[in-house]
PDB file of C-alpha atoms in Angstrom:
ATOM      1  CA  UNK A 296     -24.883 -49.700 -38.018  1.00 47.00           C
ATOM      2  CA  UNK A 297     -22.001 -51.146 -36.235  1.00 67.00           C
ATOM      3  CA  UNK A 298     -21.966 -52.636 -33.294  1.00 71.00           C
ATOM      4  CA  UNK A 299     -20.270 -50.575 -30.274  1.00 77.00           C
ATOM      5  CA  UNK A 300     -17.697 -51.902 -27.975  1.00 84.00           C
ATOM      6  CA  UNK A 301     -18.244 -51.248 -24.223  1.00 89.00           C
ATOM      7  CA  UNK A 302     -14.622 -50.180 -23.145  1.00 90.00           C
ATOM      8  CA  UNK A 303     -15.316 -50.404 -19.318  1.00 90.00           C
ATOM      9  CA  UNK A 304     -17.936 -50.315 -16.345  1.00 91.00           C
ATOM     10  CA  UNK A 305     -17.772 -47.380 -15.294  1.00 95.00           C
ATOM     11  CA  UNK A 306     -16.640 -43.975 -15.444  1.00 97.00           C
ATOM     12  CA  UNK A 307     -13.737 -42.432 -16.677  1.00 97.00           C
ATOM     13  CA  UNK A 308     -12.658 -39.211 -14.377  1.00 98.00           C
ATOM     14  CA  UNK A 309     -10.863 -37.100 -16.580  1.00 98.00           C
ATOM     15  CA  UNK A 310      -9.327 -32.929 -15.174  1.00 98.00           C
ATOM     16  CA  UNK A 311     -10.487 -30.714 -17.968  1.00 98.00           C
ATOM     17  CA  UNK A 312     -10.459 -27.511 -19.095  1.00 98.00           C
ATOM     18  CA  UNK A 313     -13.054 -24.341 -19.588  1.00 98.00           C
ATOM     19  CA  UNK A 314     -12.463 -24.385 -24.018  1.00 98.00           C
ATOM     20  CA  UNK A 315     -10.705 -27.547 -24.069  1.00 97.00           C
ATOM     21  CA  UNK A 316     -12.060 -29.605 -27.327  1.00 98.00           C
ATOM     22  CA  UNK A 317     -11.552 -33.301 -27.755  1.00 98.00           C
ATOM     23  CA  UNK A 318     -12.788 -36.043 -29.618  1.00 98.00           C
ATOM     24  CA  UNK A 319     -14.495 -39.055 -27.297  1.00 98.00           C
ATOM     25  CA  UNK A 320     -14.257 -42.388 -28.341  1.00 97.00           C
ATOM     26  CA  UNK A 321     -17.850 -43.610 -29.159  1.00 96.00           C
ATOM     27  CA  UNK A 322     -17.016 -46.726 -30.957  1.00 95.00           C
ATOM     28  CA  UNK A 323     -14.925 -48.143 -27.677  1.00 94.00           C
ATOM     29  CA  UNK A 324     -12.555 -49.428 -29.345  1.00 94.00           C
ATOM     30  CA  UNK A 325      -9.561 -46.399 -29.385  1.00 95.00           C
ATOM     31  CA  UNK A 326      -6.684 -47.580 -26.987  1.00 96.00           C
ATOM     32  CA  UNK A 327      -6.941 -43.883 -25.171  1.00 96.00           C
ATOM     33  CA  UNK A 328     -10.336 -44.128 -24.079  1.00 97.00           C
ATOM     34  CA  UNK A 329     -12.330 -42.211 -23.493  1.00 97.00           C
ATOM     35  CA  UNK A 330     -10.953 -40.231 -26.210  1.00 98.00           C
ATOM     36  CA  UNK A 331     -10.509 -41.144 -29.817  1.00 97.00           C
ATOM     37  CA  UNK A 332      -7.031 -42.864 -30.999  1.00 97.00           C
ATOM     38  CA  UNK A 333      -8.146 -42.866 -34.934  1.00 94.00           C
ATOM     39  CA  UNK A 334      -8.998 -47.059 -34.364  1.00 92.00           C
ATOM     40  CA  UNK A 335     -12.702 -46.824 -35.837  1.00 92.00           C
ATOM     41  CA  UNK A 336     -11.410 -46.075 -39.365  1.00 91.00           C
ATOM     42  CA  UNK A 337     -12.044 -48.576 -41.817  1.00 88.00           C
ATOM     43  CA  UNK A 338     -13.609 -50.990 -39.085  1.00 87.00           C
ATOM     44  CA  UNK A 339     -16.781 -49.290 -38.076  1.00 89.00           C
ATOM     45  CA  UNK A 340     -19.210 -46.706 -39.207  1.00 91.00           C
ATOM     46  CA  UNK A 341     -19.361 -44.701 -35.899  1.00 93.00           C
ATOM     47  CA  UNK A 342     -17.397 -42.073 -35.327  1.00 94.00           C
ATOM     48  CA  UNK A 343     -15.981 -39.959 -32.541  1.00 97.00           C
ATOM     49  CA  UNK A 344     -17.924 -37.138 -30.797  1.00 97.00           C
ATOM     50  CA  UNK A 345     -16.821 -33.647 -30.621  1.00 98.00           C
ATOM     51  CA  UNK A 346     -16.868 -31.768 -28.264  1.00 98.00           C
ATOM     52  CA  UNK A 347     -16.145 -28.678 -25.890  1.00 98.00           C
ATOM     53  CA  UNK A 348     -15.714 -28.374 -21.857  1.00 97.00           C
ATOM     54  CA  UNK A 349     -17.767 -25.293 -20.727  1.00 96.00           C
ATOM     55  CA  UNK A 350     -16.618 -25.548 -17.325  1.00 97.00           C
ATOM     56  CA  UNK A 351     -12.976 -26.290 -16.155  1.00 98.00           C
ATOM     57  CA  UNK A 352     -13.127 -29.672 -13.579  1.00 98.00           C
ATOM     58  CA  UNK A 353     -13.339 -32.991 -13.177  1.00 98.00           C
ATOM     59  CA  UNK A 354     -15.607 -34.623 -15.487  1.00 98.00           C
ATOM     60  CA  UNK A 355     -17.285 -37.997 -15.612  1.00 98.00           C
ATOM     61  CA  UNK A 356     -16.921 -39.583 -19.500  1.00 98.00           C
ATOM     62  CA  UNK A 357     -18.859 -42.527 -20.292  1.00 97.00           C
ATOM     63  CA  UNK A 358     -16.585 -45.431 -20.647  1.00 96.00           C
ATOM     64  CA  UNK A 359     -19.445 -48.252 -21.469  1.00 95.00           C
ATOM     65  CA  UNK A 360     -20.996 -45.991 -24.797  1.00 95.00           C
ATOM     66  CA  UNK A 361     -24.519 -46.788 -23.891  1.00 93.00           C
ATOM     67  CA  UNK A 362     -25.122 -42.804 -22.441  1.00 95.00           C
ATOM     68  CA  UNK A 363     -27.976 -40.985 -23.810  1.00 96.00           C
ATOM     69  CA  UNK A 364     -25.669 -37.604 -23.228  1.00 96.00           C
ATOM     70  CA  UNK A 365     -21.938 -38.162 -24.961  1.00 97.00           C
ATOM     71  CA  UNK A 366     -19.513 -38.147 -23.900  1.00 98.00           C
ATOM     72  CA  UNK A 367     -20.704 -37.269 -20.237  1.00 97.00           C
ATOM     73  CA  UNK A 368     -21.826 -40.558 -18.268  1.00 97.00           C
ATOM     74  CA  UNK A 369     -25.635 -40.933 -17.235  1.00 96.00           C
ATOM     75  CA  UNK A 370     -25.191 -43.877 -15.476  1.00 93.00           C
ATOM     76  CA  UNK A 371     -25.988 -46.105 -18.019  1.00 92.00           C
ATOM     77  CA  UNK A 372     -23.044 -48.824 -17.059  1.00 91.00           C
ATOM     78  CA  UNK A 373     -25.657 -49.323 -14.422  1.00 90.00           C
ATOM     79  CA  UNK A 374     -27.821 -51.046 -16.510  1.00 86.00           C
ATOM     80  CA  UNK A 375     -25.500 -51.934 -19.983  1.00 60.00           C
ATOM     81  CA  UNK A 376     -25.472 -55.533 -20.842  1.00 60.00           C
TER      82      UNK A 376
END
């Protein structure tokens, strides 16, 4: 498998919506992180992670790909080499 690209340190805050479905960026290398911008085709085999809000709000998406729940952050940037 590829090799993932940590796109940042911490956090992304993002206002979403109850329904809303988007595509997070697991690869790190889209240029709208921390959603997918189409960049991981034909350079990497990992691909983006759909996915619903269930409840409208502010909500944390991991920005360093390490989290053991995508796209929400766990705090792994906390520890990500």
């Amino acid at each position: 498998m590829d090799q993932l690209r940590k796109a940042g340190n911490s956090p992304i805050l993002v206002e979403m919506n109850a329904g809303e479905t988007r595509y997070w960026c697991a690869c790190g290398k889209s240029a709208s992180q921390p959603f997918c911008d189409g960049s991981h085709k034909g350079t990497t085999d990992i691909i983006p992670v759909l996915f619903t809000v269930e409840e409208s709000g502010t909500k944390a998406l991991c920005n360093c790909k390490q989290t053991k729940t995508p796209p929400y952050c766990d705090g792994s940037h906390l520890t990500a080499d």
